[in-house]
PDB file of C-alpha atoms and ligand atoms in Angstrom:
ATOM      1  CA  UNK A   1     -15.566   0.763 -20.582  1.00  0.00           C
ATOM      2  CA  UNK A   2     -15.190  -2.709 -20.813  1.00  0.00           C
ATOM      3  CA  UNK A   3     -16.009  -4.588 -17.393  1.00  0.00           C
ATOM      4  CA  UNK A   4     -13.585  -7.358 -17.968  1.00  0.00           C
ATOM      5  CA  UNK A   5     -10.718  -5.048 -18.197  1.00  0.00           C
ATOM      6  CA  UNK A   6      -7.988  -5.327 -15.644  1.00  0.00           C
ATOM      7  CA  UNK A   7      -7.748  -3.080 -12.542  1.00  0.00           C
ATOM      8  CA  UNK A   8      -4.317  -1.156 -12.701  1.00  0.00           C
ATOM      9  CA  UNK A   9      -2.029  -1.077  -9.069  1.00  0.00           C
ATOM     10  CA  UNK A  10       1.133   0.638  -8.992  1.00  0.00           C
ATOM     11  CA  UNK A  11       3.379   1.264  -6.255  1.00  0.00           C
ATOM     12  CA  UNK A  12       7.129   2.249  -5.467  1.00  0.00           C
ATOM     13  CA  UNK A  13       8.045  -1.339  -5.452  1.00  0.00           C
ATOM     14  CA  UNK A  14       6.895  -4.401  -4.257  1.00  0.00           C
ATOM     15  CA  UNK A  15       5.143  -3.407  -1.279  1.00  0.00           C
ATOM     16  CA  UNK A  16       2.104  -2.781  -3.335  1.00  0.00           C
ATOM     17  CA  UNK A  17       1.585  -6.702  -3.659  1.00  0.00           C
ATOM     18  CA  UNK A  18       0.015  -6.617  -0.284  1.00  0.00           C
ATOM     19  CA  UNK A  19      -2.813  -4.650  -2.102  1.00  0.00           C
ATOM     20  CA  UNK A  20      -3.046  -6.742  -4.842  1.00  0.00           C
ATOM     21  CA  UNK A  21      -2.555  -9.813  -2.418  1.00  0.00           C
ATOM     22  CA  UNK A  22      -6.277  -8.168  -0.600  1.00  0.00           C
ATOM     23  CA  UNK A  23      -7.977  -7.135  -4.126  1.00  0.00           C
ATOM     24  CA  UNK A  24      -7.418 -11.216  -5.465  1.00  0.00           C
ATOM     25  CA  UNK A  25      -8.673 -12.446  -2.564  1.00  0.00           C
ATOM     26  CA  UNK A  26     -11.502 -10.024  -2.172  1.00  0.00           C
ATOM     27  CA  UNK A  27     -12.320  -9.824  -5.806  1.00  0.00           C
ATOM     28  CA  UNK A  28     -11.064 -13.205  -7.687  1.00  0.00           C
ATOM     29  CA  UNK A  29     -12.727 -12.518 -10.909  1.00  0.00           C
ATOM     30  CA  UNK A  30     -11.043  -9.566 -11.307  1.00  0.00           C
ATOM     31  CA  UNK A  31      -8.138  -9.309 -13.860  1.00  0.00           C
ATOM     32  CA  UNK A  32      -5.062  -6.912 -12.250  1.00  0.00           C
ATOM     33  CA  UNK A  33      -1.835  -5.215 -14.172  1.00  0.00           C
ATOM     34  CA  UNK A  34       0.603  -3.964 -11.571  1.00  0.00           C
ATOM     35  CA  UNK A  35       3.460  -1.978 -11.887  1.00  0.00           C
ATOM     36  CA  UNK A  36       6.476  -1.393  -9.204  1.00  0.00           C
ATOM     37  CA  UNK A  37       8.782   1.314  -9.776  1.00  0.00           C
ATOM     38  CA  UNK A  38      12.071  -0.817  -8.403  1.00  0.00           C
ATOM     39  CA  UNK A  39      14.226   1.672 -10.441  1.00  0.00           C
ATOM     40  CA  UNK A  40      13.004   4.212  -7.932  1.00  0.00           C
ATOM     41  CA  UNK A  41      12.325   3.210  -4.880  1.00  0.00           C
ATOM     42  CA  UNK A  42      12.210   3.918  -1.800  1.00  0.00           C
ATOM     43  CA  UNK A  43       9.703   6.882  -2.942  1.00  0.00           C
ATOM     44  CA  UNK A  44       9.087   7.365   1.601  1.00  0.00           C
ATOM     45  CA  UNK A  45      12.614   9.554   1.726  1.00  0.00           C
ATOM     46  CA  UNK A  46      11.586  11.691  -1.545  1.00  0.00           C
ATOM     47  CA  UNK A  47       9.921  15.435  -1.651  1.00  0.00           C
ATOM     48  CA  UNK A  48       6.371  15.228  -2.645  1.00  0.00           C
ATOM     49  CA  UNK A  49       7.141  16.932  -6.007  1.00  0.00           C
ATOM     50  CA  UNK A  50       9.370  13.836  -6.915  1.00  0.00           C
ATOM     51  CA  UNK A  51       6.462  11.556  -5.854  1.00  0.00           C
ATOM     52  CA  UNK A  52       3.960  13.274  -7.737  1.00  0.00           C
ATOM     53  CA  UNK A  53       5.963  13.219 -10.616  1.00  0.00           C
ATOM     54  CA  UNK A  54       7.076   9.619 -10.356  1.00  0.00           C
ATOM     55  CA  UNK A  55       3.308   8.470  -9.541  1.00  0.00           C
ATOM     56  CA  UNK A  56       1.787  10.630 -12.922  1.00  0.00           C
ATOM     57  CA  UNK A  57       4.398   8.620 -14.799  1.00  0.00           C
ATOM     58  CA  UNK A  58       3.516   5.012 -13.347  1.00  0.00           C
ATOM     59  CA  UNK A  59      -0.450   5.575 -14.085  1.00  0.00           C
ATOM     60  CA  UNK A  60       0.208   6.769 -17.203  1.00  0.00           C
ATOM     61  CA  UNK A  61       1.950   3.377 -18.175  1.00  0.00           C
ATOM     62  CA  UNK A  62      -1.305   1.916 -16.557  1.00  0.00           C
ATOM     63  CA  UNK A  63      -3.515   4.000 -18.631  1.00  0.00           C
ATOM     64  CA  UNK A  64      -2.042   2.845 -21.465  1.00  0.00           C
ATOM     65  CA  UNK A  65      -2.909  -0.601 -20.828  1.00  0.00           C
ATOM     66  CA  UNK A  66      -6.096  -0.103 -20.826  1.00  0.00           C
ATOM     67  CA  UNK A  67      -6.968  -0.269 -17.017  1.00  0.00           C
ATOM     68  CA  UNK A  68     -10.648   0.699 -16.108  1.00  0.00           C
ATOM     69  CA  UNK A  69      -9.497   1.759 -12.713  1.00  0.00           C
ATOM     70  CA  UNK A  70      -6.254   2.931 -10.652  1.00  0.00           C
ATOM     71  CA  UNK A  71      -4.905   1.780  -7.227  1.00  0.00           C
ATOM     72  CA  UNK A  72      -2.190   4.242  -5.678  1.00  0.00           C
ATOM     73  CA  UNK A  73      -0.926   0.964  -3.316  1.00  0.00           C
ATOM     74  CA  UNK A  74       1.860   2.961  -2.469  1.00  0.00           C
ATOM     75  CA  UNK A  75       1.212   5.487   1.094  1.00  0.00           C
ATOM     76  CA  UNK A  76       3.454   7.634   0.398  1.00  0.00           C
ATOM     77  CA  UNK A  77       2.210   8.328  -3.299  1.00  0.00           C
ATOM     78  CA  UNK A  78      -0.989   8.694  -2.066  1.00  0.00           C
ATOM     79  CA  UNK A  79      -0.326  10.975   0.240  1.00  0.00           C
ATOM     80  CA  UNK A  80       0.520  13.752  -1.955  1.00  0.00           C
ATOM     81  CA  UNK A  81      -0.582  12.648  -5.295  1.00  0.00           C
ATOM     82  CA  UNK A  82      -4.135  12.059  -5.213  1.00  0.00           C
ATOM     83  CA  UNK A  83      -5.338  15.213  -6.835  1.00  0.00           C
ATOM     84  CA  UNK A  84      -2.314  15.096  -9.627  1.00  0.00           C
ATOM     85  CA  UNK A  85      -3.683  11.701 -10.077  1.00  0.00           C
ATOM     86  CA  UNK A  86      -7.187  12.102 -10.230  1.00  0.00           C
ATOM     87  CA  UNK A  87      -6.761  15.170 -12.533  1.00  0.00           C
ATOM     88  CA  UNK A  88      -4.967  13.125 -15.028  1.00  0.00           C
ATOM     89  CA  UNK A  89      -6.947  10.733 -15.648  1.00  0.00           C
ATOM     90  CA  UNK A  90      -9.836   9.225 -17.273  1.00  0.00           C
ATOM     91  CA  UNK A  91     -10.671   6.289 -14.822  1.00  0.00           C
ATOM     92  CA  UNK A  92     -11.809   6.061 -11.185  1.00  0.00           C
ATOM     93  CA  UNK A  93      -8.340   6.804  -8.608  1.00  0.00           C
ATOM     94  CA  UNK A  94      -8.351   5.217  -5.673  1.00  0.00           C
ATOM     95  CA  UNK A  95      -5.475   5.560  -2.549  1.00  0.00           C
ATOM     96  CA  UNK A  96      -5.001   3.890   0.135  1.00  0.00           C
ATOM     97  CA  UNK A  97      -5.440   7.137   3.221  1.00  0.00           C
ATOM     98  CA  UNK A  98      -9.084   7.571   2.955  1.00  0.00           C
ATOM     99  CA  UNK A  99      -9.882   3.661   2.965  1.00  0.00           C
ATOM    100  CA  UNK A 100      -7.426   3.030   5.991  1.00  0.00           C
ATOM    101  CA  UNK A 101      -8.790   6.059   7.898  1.00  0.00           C
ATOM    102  CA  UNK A 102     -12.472   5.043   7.220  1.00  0.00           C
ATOM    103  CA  UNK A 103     -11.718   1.725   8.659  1.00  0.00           C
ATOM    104  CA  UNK A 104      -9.433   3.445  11.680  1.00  0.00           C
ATOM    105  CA  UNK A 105     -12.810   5.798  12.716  1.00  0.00           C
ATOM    106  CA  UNK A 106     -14.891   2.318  12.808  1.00  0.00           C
ATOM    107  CA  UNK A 107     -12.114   0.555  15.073  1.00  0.00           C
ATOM    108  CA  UNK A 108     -11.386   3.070  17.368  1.00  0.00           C
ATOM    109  CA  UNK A 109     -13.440   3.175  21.011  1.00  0.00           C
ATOM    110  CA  UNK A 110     -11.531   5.529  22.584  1.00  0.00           C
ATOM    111  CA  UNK A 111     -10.953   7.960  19.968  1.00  0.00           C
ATOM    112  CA  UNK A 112      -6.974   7.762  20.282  1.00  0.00           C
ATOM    113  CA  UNK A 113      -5.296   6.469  17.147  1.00  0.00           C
ATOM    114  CA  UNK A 114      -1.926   5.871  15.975  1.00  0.00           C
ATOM    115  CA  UNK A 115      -0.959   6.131  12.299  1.00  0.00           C
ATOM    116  CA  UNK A 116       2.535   4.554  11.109  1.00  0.00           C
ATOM    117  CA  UNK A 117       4.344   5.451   8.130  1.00  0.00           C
ATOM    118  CA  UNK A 118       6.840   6.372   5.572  1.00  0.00           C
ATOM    119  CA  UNK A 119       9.003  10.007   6.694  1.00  0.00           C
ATOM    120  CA  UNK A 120       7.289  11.226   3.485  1.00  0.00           C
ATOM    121  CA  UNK A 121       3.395  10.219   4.791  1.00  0.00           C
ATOM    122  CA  UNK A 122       3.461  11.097   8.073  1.00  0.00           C
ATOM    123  CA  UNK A 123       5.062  14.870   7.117  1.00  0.00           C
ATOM    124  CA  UNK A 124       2.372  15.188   4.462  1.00  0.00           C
ATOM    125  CA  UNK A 125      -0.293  15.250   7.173  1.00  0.00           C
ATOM    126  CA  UNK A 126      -2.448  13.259   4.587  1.00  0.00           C
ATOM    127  CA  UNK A 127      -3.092  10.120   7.321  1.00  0.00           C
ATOM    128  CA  UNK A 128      -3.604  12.820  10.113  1.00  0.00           C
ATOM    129  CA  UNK A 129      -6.311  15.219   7.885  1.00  0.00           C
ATOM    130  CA  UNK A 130      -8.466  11.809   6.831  1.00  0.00           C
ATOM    131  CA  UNK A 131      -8.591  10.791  10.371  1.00  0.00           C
ATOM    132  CA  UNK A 132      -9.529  13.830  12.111  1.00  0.00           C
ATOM    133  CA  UNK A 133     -12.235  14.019   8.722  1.00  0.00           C
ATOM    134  CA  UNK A 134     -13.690  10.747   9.282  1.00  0.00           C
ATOM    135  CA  UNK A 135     -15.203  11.236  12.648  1.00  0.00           C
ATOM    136  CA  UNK A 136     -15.247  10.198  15.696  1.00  0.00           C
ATOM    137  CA  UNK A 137     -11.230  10.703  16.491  1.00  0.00           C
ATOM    138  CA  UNK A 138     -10.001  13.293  18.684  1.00  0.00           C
ATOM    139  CA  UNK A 139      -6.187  12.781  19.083  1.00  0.00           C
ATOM    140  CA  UNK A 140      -3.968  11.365  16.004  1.00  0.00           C
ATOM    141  CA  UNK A 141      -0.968   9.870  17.233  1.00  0.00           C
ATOM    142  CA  UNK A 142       1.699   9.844  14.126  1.00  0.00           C
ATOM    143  CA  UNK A 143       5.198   8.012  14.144  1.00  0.00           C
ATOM    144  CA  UNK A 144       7.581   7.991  11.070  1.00  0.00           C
ATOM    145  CA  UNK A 145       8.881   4.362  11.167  1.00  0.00           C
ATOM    146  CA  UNK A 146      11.622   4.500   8.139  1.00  0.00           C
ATOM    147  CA  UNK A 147      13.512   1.531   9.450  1.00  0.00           C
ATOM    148  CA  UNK A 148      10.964  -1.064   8.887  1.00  0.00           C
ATOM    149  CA  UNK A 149      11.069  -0.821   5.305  1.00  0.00           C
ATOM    150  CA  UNK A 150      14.474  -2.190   4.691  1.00  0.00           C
ATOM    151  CA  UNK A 151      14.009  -4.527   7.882  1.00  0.00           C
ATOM    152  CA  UNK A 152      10.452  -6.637   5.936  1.00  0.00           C
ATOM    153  CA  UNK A 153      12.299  -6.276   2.916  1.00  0.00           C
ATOM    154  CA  UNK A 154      15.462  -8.276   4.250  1.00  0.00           C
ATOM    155  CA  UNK A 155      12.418 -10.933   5.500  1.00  0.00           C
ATOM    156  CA  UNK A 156      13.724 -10.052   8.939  1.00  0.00           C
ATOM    157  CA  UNK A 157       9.926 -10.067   9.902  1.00  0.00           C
ATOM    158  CA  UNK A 158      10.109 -12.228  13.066  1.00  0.00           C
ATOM    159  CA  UNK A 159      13.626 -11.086  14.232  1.00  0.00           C
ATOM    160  CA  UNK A 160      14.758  -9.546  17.602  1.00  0.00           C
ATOM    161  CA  UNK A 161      16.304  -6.694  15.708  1.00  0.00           C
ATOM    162  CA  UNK A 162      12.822  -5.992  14.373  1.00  0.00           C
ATOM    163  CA  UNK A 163      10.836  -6.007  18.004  1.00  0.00           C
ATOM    164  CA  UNK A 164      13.648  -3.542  19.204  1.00  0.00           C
ATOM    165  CA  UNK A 165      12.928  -1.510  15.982  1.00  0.00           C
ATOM    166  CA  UNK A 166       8.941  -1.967  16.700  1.00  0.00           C
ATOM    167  CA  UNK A 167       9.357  -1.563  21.116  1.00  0.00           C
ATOM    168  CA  UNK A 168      11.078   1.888  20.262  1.00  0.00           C
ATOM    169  CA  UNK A 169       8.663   3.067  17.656  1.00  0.00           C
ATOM    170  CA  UNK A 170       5.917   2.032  19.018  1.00  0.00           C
ATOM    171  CA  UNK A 171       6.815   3.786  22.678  1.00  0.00           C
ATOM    172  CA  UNK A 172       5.355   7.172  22.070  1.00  0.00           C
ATOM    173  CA  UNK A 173       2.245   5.461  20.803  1.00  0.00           C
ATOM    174  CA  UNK A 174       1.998   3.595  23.928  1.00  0.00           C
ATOM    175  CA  UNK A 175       2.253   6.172  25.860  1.00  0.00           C
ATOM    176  CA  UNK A 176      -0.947   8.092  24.542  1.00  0.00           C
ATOM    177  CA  UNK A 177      -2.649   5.175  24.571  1.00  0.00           C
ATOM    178  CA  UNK A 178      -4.361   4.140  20.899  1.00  0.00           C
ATOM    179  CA  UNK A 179      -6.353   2.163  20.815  1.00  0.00           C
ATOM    180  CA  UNK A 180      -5.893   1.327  17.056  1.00  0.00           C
ATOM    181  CA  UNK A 181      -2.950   1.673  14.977  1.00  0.00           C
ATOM    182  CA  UNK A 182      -3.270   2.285  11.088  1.00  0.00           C
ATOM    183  CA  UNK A 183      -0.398   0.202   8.737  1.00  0.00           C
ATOM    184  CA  UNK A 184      -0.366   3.334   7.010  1.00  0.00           C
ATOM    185  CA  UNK A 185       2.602   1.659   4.263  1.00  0.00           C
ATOM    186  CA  UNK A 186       2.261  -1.405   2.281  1.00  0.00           C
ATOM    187  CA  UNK A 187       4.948  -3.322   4.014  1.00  0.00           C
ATOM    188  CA  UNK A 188       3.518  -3.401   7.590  1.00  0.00           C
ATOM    189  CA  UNK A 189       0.881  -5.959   7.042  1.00  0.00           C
ATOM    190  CA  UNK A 190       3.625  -8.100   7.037  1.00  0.00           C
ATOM    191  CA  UNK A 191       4.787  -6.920  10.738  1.00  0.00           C
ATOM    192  CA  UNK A 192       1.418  -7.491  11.924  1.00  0.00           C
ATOM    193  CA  UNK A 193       2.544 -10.527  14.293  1.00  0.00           C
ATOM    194  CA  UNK A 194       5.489  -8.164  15.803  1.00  0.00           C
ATOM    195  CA  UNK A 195       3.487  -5.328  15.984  1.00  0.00           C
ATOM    196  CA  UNK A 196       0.506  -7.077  17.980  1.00  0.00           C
ATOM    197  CA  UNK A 197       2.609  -8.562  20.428  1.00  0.00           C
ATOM    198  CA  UNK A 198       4.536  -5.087  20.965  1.00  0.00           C
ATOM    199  CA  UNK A 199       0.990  -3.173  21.239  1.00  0.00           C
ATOM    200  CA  UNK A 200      -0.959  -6.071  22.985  1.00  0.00           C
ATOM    201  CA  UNK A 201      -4.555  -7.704  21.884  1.00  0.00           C
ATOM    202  CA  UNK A 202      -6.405  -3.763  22.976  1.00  0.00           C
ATOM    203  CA  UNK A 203      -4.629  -2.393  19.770  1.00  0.00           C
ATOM    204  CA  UNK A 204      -6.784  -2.694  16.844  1.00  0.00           C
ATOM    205  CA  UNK A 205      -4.468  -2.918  14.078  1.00  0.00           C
ATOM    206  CA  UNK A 206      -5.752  -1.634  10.548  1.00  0.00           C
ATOM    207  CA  UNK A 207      -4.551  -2.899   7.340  1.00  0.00           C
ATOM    208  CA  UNK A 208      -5.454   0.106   4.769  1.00  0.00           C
ATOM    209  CA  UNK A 209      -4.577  -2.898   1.649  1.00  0.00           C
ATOM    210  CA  UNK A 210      -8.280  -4.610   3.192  1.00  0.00           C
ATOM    211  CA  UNK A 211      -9.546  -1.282   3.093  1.00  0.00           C
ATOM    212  CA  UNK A 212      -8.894  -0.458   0.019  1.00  0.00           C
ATOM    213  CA  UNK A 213      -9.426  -3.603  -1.526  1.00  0.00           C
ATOM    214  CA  UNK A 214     -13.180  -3.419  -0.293  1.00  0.00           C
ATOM    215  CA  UNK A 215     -13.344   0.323  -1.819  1.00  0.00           C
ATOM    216  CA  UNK A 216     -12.297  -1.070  -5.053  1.00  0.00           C
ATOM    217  CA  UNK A 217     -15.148  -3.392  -4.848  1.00  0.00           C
ATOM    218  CA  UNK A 218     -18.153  -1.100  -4.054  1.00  0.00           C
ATOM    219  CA  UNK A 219     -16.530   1.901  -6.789  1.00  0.00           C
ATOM    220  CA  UNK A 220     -16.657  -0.841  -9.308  1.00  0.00           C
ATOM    221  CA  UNK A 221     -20.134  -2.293  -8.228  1.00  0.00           C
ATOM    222  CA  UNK A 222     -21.657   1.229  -8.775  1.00  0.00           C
ATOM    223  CA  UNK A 223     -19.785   1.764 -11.818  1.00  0.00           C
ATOM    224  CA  UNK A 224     -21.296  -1.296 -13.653  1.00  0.00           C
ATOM    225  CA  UNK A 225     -17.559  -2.448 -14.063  1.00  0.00           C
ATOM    226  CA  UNK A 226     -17.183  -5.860 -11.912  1.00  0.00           C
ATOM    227  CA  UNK A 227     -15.970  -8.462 -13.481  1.00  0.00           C
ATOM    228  CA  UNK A 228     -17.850 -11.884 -13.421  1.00  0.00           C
ATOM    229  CA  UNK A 229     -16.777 -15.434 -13.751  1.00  0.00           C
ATOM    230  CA  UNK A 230     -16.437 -17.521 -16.680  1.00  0.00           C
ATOM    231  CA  UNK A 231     -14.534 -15.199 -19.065  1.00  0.00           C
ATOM    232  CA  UNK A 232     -12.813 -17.674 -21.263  1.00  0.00           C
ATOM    233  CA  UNK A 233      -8.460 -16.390 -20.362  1.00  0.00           C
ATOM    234  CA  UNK A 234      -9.397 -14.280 -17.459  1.00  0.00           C
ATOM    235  CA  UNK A 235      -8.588 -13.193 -14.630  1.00  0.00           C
ATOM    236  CA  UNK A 236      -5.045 -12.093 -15.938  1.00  0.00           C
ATOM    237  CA  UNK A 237      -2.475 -11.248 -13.645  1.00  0.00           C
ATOM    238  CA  UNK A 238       0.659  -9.747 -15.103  1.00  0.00           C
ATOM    239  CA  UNK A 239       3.882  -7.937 -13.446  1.00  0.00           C
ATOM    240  CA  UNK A 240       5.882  -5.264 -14.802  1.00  0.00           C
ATOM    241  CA  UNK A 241       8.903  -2.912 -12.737  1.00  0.00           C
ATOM    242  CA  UNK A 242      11.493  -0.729 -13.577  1.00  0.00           C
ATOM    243  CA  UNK A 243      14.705  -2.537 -12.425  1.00  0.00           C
ATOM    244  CA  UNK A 244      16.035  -6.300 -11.218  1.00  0.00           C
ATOM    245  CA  UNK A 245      12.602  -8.447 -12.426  1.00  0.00           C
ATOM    246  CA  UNK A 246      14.206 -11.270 -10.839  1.00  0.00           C
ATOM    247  CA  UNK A 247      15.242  -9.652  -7.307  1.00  0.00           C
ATOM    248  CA  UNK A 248      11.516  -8.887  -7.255  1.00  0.00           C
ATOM    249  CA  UNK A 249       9.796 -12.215  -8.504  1.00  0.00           C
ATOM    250  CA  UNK A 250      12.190 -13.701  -5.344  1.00  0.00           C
ATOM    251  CA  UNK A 251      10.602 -11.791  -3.035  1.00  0.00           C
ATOM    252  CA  UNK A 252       7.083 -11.507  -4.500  1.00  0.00           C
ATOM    253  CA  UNK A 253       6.081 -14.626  -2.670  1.00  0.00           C
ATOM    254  CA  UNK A 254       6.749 -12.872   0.882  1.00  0.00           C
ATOM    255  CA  UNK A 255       4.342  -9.981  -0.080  1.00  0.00           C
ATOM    256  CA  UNK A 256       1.607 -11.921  -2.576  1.00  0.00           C
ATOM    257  CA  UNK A 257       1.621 -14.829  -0.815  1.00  0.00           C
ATOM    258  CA  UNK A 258       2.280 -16.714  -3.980  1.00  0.00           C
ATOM    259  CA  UNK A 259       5.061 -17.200  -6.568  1.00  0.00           C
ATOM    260  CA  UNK A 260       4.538 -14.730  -9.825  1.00  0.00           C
ATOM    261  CA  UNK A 261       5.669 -16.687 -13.056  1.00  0.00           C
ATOM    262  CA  UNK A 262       6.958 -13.487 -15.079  1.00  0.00           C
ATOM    263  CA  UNK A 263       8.077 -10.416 -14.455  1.00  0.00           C
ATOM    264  CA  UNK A 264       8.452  -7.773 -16.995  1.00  0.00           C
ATOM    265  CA  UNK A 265      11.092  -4.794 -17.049  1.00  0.00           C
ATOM    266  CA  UNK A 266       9.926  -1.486 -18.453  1.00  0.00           C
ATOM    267  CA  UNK A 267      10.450   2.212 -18.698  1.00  0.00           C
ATOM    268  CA  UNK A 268       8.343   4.842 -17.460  1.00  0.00           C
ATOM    269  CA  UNK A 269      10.660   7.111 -17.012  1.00  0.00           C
ATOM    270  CA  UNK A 270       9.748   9.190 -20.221  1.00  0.00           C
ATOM    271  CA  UNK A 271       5.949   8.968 -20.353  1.00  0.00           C
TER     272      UNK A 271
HETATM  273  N1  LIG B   1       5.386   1.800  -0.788  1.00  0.00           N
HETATM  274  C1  LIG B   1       5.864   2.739   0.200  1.00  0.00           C
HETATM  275  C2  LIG B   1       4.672   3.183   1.067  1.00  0.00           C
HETATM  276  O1  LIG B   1       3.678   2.507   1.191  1.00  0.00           O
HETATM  277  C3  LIG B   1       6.986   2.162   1.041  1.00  0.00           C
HETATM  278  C4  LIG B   1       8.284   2.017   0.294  1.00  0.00           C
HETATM  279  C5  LIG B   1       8.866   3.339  -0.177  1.00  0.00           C
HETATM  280  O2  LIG B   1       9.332   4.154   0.637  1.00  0.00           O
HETATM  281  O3  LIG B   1       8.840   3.554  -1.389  1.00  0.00           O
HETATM  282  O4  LIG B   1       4.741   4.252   1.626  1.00  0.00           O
END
């Protein structure tokens, strides 16, 4: 495999940009191909054999362009799709749930931690099995949040509607007493200001895109297949979804924390 290939991110839509936002920063040599499925999304209010299907046909597009590994960015895909994904394919998978709850068991004092997702990840159990597995937690708090979603995507991220949103979500949560809270979907690193100020400074707050980017690292250390400077052309960062290129390139900036030149429509539907 060649080491200067590009690392391959896919997620429901643009929410995976917070990953790729953490692997560029972490990793600046490395080349990245990303694909949102915008013609699909929201993939959080699906059944998990829509996801898995929808996820085997977004790596596959990935696959084909040559990636030498794959990030599941999205939650909720990686919540049920992991071993679908991993079976199909030839290069290293990685998701976002073990990373985050790695990072959750070496936050946590008190053992209580909260987990916040999609309706789809938090009834998969995925978030809840990885923390009780990595050690050291005895009670998993979880807490569907479906509103917040729509509510980053409309850039309402510092709004009063949002903190009422947040203040009820986060009651149960408070009320058990985490300690640490895991973003467990890609657009709540963006509501980390809201949610810190709702939970207080005692909340560790875990952003599974760090986490992930940092297991991306080591897998490709040990593989032989970082990327070093100098490559004459590279990095490469391209962008390609499955609906309204332009809706996303306007938003991009929110999630990336830059502005993406191009953005490429394509279909996956049939792969
Ligand atoms: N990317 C999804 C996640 O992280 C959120 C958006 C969706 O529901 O598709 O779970």
């Amino acid at each position: 495999m060649d080491r200067t290939a590009p690392i391959g991110v896919f997620d429901s839509g643009i929410g995976g940009l917070t990953v790729v936002r953490e692997i560029t920063r972490q990793l600046p040599d490395e080349s990245v191909i990303y694909f949102g499925d915008t013609a699909r999304v929201p993939y959080g209010s699906k059944s998990p054999e829509t996801v898995i299907r929808f996820s085997l046909e977004d790596s596959a597009f990935l696959l084909r362009k040559g990636v030498k590994l794959l990030v599941a960015a999205c939650n909720t895909a990686s919540s049920v799709s992991m071993p679908a994904l991993r079976g199909g394919s030839s290069v290293p998978v990685i998701g976002v749930i073990e990373p985050g709850a790695s990072a959750a068991a070496r936050a946590t004092r008190s053992g209580i931690v909260g987990v916040i997702g999609t309706n789809g990840t938090i009834s998969s159990g995925a978030y809840q099995k990885a923390l009780r597995e990595a050690g050291g937690i005895r009670t998993v708090v979880a807490q569907p949040c479906p509103l917040l979603v729509p509510l980053v995507e409309e850039g309402w991220l510092d709004h009063r509607i949002t903190t009422l949103v947040v203040e009820e979500y986060m009651a149960p949560l408070l009320r058990e007493k985490i300690d640490t809270l895991v973003l467990g979907c890609t657009h709540y690193p963006l509501l980390k200001a809201v949610l810190g100020r709702v939970l207080g400074p005692e909340v560790a707050l875990v952003d599974s895109a760090e986490s992930t980017a940092s297991v991306v690292g080591r897998t490709l250390g040990e593989a032989g297949l970082l990327s070093g400077p100098g490559v004459p052309g590279l990095p490469s960062h391209s962008f390609y979804v499955s609906d309204i290129p332009l809706k996303f390139q306007e938003i991009a900036q929110r999630f990336l924390g830059r502005s993406i030149p191009l953005v490429t429509q394509v279909e996956v539907g049939d792969a």
